[in-house]
């Protein structure tokens, strides 16, 4: 069984934010007004986080890190869900069931990476955006938690296509939206246990690290950085 | 029994305030009802529009509702736990206190228990907890423990109430059918007394571990996560101590209010307040000990994420609330209650109000700073409650006051039959018991002490 994972090369990443925009459109993630955004109600499945090291110029460095859900192998969020609305699915994806979620937000409080977002209001869609809603991804109602799914709908489609053509699923069949959008090809995606894939090789490179490995969550998103 | 029922002698004072509604009370009830109505309107708006109407945001996903949940459930520990411990240890001075303590528990528990539901994004789906509940989730432990506690404390309030309801029934009046129904045919035969007292004994033993479990698993909601500031092994006992602490304070406030309002000075005497005041002082010191241990380990360990939160509370945005908590929970009560000279009823009232505020601040200090400072330093947040949260908070407090007032007008706030039992048997029983502690104490006295609960027959 595959184990899906992502590798993001921070040495290639320019911080342009194309992945963030692509993710929003692909997954019908709600766009909020500037006022709500200033109230910290923005919704991102893929977010560009800014890490500032050091206090004052020139002794400081700013890093941009694209952050999807890390789809931990030992997720703290699924453990606390009272109704199994979030769970570790087969193939290592941490899934959300929007129709079952009671909106207690315990998973959000338990996630050490703060990747989960909540629908504080009913998502608003402008007329333009209504035209280009992705039909493959369900719209979420207000009051439920959501997050990056590693574009699971794309896996379903790819798998159906492969079955129709009577062939095994290839690495190129299942690509995620942020990966497709990245102009610097910094994002790789694939089966972490298949030796032929790029992510297998990259995730075992000496440049690879994961965020907060010390708390034992075993995230499946790797970052590559020279480390200096 | 029914012959004595109409003639309560001096204890008539306990029944007197019932069924009487003064103008002042009507006014107070009117204000409380307004607050409650406002709460329902504001809550309906929240359900309609979404939780966006509150001040909660990303990453501070829990706010007043969870703070108040922990706070109200904490207050509920006053009652049943204290009353059960006092009854079990045969503390004679418990008699005028236990009923009020038990009422606080039941009402506050009902209000506190609903708080996680008003906090839900989808309250319409709350029954999913039963259809697809996961017992691995600490929230399910809460559901289990709180419903068990509510059940047990309601029974534990009701059982000792039965003989009093029987007295009220025998006195007649407009509400007789209600009392008739609630008294379950109690007429005070020896068998009924025995069964009742056995029932009470069983309940008081059951209720203590349940009460301890309730606040322990509430702390587990936080302690089971790996978040800095929450992931602590002492959270269970720390929460229980805080709960009992705030519970005693709430009990004292209620006692002092109704002592004045119902003219119960002859029943709630300075000695009762002195004893409970000392207990409050002990709990204050215990609370400080736990708080000290909790923060010292964090500071000494100097782990960056933990330290970040500690500094946020000590010197950051939450400094006023943190130091306010230390002053209200420790400095004020210790200063007022340490010396017998200052341990008067007015100063006990001040200390109790201070502790209730302080314990609320403590819950705020636990819930919000950890959420506002997650491990990823880029995601820090803030939390400012809106009118919605304040309305629901005010409504919840008003609902408590309203519930208590309604109860006080339907049932005696001081257990009439237990007071009379104390007057008729208490003194002899205690004398015999004390004699049995001493060298050469009679065996007869010992035997009687062993089941003094059943000593109602002469």
XYZ file of C-alpha atoms in Angstrom, chain B residues 2-431:
430
model
C -47.135 13.709 60.399
C -48.178 14.890 63.845
C -44.957 16.841 64.329
C -45.059 18.079 60.798
C -47.319 21.004 61.407
C -45.471 21.960 64.560
C -41.857 22.712 63.769
C -41.305 24.978 66.746
C -38.336 27.262 66.259
C -37.480 25.568 62.969
C -40.512 27.269 61.458
C -37.999 29.926 60.424
C -36.641 27.550 57.797
C -40.012 27.138 56.098
C -41.073 30.743 56.455
C -39.269 32.192 53.425
C -40.934 29.659 51.122
C -43.646 30.695 48.683
C -43.224 34.353 49.594
C -42.418 36.759 46.837
C -41.453 40.284 47.807
C -41.266 43.253 45.462
C -37.472 43.304 45.635
C -37.326 39.667 44.654
C -39.688 40.218 41.709
C -37.414 42.999 40.529
C -34.313 40.834 40.855
C -35.970 37.932 39.074
C -37.078 40.319 36.331
C -33.503 41.440 35.713
C -32.262 37.871 35.748
C -34.960 36.785 33.299
C -33.949 39.624 30.982
C -30.352 38.461 31.050
C -31.435 34.906 30.316
C -33.685 35.983 27.455
C -30.828 38.046 26.051
C -28.634 34.968 26.280
C -31.074 32.919 24.219
C -31.423 35.615 21.561
C -27.673 36.046 21.268
C -27.172 32.303 21.129
C -29.783 31.959 18.388
C -27.891 34.585 16.427
C -24.664 32.668 16.930
C -26.257 29.472 15.642
C -27.673 31.339 12.670
C -24.563 33.200 11.604
C -21.805 30.920 12.804
C -19.171 31.086 15.493
C -17.644 34.066 13.693
C -19.779 36.300 15.892
C -17.570 35.365 18.830
C -14.036 36.606 19.349
C -12.534 33.191 18.730
C -10.199 32.893 15.780
C -7.206 31.071 14.432
C -5.286 29.868 16.432
C -7.239 30.785 19.592
C -10.008 28.350 18.778
C -11.350 28.120 22.302
C -12.445 31.089 24.336
C -14.954 32.018 27.006
C -17.155 28.991 26.442
C -14.475 26.505 27.340
C -13.150 28.780 30.098
C -16.643 28.996 31.580
C -17.197 25.305 31.098
C -14.168 24.501 33.232
C -15.059 27.280 35.669
C -18.702 26.260 36.206
C -17.904 22.595 36.521
C -15.278 23.637 39.058
C -17.862 25.536 41.102
C -20.033 22.438 41.072
C -17.444 20.674 43.161
C -18.463 22.699 46.117
C -21.385 21.017 46.764
C -21.820 17.375 46.558
C -18.203 16.635 47.321
C -18.062 18.824 50.415
C -21.442 17.710 51.621
C -20.515 14.044 51.143
C -17.203 14.439 52.940
C -18.815 16.296 55.841
C -21.603 13.733 56.134
C -19.226 10.795 55.969
C -16.952 12.288 58.595
C -20.019 12.966 60.756
C -19.146 16.620 61.149
C -22.125 17.880 63.137
C -21.763 21.449 61.889
C -22.607 20.262 58.373
C -26.348 20.168 59.000
C -27.325 23.666 57.837
C -24.807 23.629 54.971
C -25.227 20.432 52.995
C -28.471 21.292 51.208
C -27.187 24.562 49.771
C -23.985 22.895 48.672
C -25.901 20.178 46.841
C -28.211 22.644 45.106
C -25.229 24.632 43.839
C -23.771 21.467 42.368
C -26.860 20.411 40.476
C -27.668 23.824 39.006
C -24.110 24.773 38.095
C -23.434 21.367 36.637
C -26.442 21.623 34.373
C -25.263 25.042 33.182
C -21.583 24.109 32.883
C -22.352 20.840 31.150
C -24.138 22.668 28.334
C -21.162 24.936 27.637
C -19.282 22.568 25.340
C -22.458 22.351 23.262
C -22.810 26.116 22.848
C -19.150 26.088 21.862
C -19.791 23.683 18.971
C -19.712 24.889 15.411
C -22.517 22.471 14.686
C -24.628 22.112 17.834
C -27.238 20.360 15.689
C -24.855 17.433 15.387
C -24.149 17.032 19.081
C -25.817 13.613 19.146
C -23.042 12.347 16.878
C -21.229 11.938 20.162
C -23.533 9.005 20.841
C -23.842 7.580 17.338
C -20.174 7.750 16.396
C -18.460 8.601 19.672
C -14.870 7.566 20.178
C -14.081 6.601 23.743
C -10.431 7.349 23.006
C -11.238 11.062 22.939
C -10.967 12.940 26.249
C -14.154 14.782 25.277
C -16.049 11.523 25.530
C -14.570 10.931 28.973
C -16.038 14.293 29.888
C -19.450 13.455 28.531
C -19.379 10.230 30.548
C -18.047 11.699 33.776
C -20.264 14.771 33.746
C -23.454 12.868 33.032
C -22.586 10.399 35.784
C -21.888 13.267 38.171
C -25.081 15.055 37.238
C -27.083 11.881 37.780
C -25.412 11.087 41.088
C -25.573 14.590 42.488
C -29.217 14.992 41.503
C -30.087 11.789 43.344
C -27.902 12.887 46.208
C -29.753 16.203 46.398
C -33.130 14.533 46.118
C -32.762 11.791 48.729
C -32.194 14.034 51.747
C -34.889 16.321 50.380
C -37.630 13.687 50.597
C -38.408 14.018 54.326
C -38.582 17.795 53.937
C -40.918 17.466 50.987
C -43.069 15.211 53.151
C -43.200 17.935 55.807
C -44.246 20.478 53.171
C -46.848 18.070 51.808
C -48.360 17.573 55.243
C -48.614 21.302 55.709
C -50.835 21.531 52.640
C -51.103 24.603 50.478
C -51.454 25.284 46.794
C -48.398 23.303 45.794
C -49.482 20.203 47.663
C -49.868 18.069 44.486
C -46.253 18.824 43.561
C -44.988 17.874 47.007
C -47.298 14.867 47.078
C -45.706 13.632 43.850
C -42.127 14.396 44.904
C -42.396 12.923 48.384
C -42.852 9.430 46.962
C -45.210 8.460 49.751
C -42.691 9.146 52.486
C -44.362 9.190 55.895
C -41.336 8.475 58.035
C -41.836 4.858 59.035
C -38.794 3.144 60.485
C -38.311 1.125 57.325
C -38.510 4.214 55.137
C -35.992 5.975 57.323
C -33.642 3.035 57.148
C -33.912 2.738 53.364
C -33.442 6.475 52.945
C -30.361 6.568 55.113
C -28.875 3.539 53.401
C -29.502 5.225 50.080
C -27.848 8.415 51.259
C -24.837 6.504 52.553
C -24.405 4.673 49.252
C -24.755 7.896 47.277
C -22.296 9.853 49.395
C -19.693 7.149 48.917
C -20.316 6.916 45.165
C -20.360 10.648 44.614
C -16.865 11.355 45.953
C -14.889 9.367 43.366
C -17.209 10.578 40.607
C -16.635 14.198 41.618
C -12.885 13.720 41.649
C -13.018 12.003 38.268
C -15.032 14.811 36.701
C -12.503 17.533 37.147
C -9.628 15.209 36.499
C -10.915 14.317 33.049
C -11.686 17.959 32.345
C -8.023 18.685 32.928
C -7.231 15.764 30.621
C -8.815 17.634 27.715
C -5.805 19.895 27.946
C -3.188 17.607 29.441
C -3.629 14.889 26.797
C -2.497 17.173 24.000
C 1.196 17.861 23.429
C 0.709 21.617 23.562
C 3.100 23.590 25.740
C 1.469 24.829 28.936
C -1.105 22.042 28.840
C 0.892 18.842 28.649
C 1.388 18.501 32.379
C 1.032 15.541 34.702
C -0.187 17.561 37.670
C -3.147 18.986 35.769
C -5.578 16.386 37.153
C -5.077 17.122 40.853
C -4.410 20.800 40.102
C -7.850 21.125 38.532
C -9.538 19.191 41.333
C -7.939 21.426 43.973
C -8.927 24.531 42.040
C -12.438 23.185 41.645
C -12.929 22.549 45.342
C -11.337 25.918 46.077
C -13.743 27.854 43.850
C -16.589 25.623 45.012
C -16.140 26.510 48.674
C -15.936 30.179 47.759
C -19.192 29.960 45.793
C -20.834 28.093 48.656
C -19.782 30.800 51.104
C -21.154 33.536 48.854
C -24.500 31.766 48.557
C -24.617 31.102 52.309
C -23.914 34.710 53.190
C -26.485 36.023 50.687
C -29.276 33.766 51.887
C -28.340 34.199 55.532
C -29.197 37.852 55.146
C -32.094 37.459 52.741
C -33.862 34.673 54.660
C -32.796 35.774 58.167
C -31.035 32.508 58.882
C -28.593 34.043 61.370
C -29.661 31.533 63.995
C -28.730 28.621 61.747
C -25.728 29.833 59.793
C -23.616 30.989 62.689
C -20.186 32.621 62.716
C -18.728 29.232 63.633
C -19.866 27.750 60.311
C -18.239 30.567 58.425
C -15.145 30.280 60.530
C -14.798 26.560 59.714
C -15.482 27.017 56.010
C -13.239 30.088 55.992
C -10.390 27.995 57.372
C -11.075 25.398 54.702
C -10.945 28.129 52.079
C -7.617 29.286 53.502
C -6.221 25.754 53.331
C -7.394 25.391 49.743
C -5.818 28.730 48.886
C -2.468 27.544 50.186
C -2.879 24.237 48.391
C -3.762 26.053 45.182
C -0.649 28.172 45.530
C 1.456 25.089 46.093
C 0.171 23.509 42.879
C 0.572 26.707 40.887
C 4.081 27.153 42.215
C 5.051 23.578 41.288
C 3.513 23.918 37.842
C 5.371 27.097 36.957
C 8.640 26.326 38.700
C 9.103 23.111 36.704
C 8.381 25.005 33.499
C 10.764 27.837 34.332
C 13.561 25.651 35.667
C 13.336 23.270 32.699
C 13.539 26.320 30.459
C 12.160 24.512 27.416
C 11.680 27.266 24.812
C 8.033 26.586 23.935
C 7.018 26.271 27.587
C 9.069 29.303 28.492
C 7.439 31.343 25.763
C 4.045 30.734 27.324
C 5.280 31.333 30.857
C 6.712 34.681 29.809
C 3.494 35.517 27.947
C 1.671 35.087 31.243
C 4.299 36.708 33.461
C 5.208 39.755 31.417
C 3.262 39.562 28.152
C -0.284 40.323 27.158
C -1.695 38.082 29.888
C 0.334 39.565 32.736
C -2.627 41.529 34.209
C -4.721 38.368 34.273
C -1.949 36.192 35.642
C -0.939 38.523 38.453
C -4.579 39.350 39.063
C -5.123 35.648 39.573
C -2.263 35.415 42.058
C -3.609 38.372 44.023
C -7.239 37.228 44.070
C -6.537 33.561 44.689
C -3.694 33.845 47.132
C -2.830 37.290 48.471
C -6.354 38.468 49.340
C -7.725 35.254 50.870
C -4.561 34.566 52.856
C -4.399 38.131 54.134
C -8.050 38.110 55.170
C -8.464 34.591 56.490
C -5.218 33.931 58.343
C -6.050 35.771 61.499
C -9.164 35.047 63.591
C -9.538 38.811 63.986
C -10.111 39.391 60.294
C -11.940 36.131 59.678
C -15.327 37.824 60.010
C -18.321 37.218 57.796
C -17.882 40.396 55.686
C -14.236 39.649 55.046
C -15.033 36.017 54.251
C -17.483 37.373 51.702
C -14.772 39.555 50.162
C -12.311 36.667 50.130
C -14.879 34.355 48.514
C -15.789 36.798 45.760
C -12.086 37.346 45.175
C -11.483 33.600 44.903
C -14.349 33.073 42.470
C -12.950 35.812 40.238
C -9.448 34.442 40.663
C -10.418 30.915 39.736
C -12.165 32.182 36.644
C -8.966 34.027 35.735
C -7.031 30.838 36.312
C -9.167 28.982 33.778
C -8.668 31.851 31.347
C -4.914 31.684 31.965
C -4.884 28.004 31.185
C -7.026 28.001 28.059
C -6.088 31.101 26.097
C -2.294 31.694 26.406
C -1.428 28.178 25.256
C -3.667 28.515 22.219
C -2.405 32.005 21.442
C 1.200 30.779 21.409
C 1.351 27.538 19.465
C 4.607 25.739 18.831
C 5.027 27.338 15.438
C 6.002 30.884 16.403
C 4.524 32.299 13.199
C 0.989 31.512 14.242
C 0.601 33.572 17.401
C -2.815 35.030 17.961
C -4.987 37.046 20.256
C -8.423 36.729 21.767
C -10.882 39.466 22.563
C -14.349 38.219 23.504
C -17.280 39.947 21.841
C -20.733 40.921 23.046
C -21.857 37.375 22.227
C -19.571 35.743 24.740
C -20.247 38.329 27.444
C -23.996 37.916 26.946
C -23.798 34.161 27.264
C -21.577 34.494 30.321
C -23.977 36.931 32.001
C -26.906 34.734 31.003
C -25.288 31.659 32.508
C -24.636 33.415 35.806
C -28.191 34.793 35.790
C -29.570 31.331 35.076
C -27.696 30.010 38.090
C -29.058 32.736 40.362
C -32.533 32.204 38.955
C -32.364 28.453 39.471
C -31.218 28.937 43.026
C -33.966 31.445 43.796
C -36.652 29.175 42.357
C -35.347 26.280 44.413
C -35.220 28.409 47.550
C -38.862 29.341 47.100
C -40.001 25.747 46.606
C -37.879 23.857 49.097
C -36.173 24.730 52.359
C -32.554 25.736 51.815
C -31.589 24.213 55.122
C -32.506 20.610 55.695
C -35.307 20.799 58.255
C -35.342 17.168 59.261
C -31.575 17.030 59.580
C -31.561 20.119 61.783
C -34.229 18.584 63.984
C -32.346 15.315 64.105
C -29.301 17.260 65.192
C -31.280 19.044 67.874
C -32.814 15.850 69.236
C -29.979 13.303 68.889
C -26.876 15.189 67.812
C -25.672 16.392 71.171
C -25.994 13.035 72.884
C -24.451 11.244 69.956
C -21.425 13.486 69.870
C -20.962 13.281 73.633
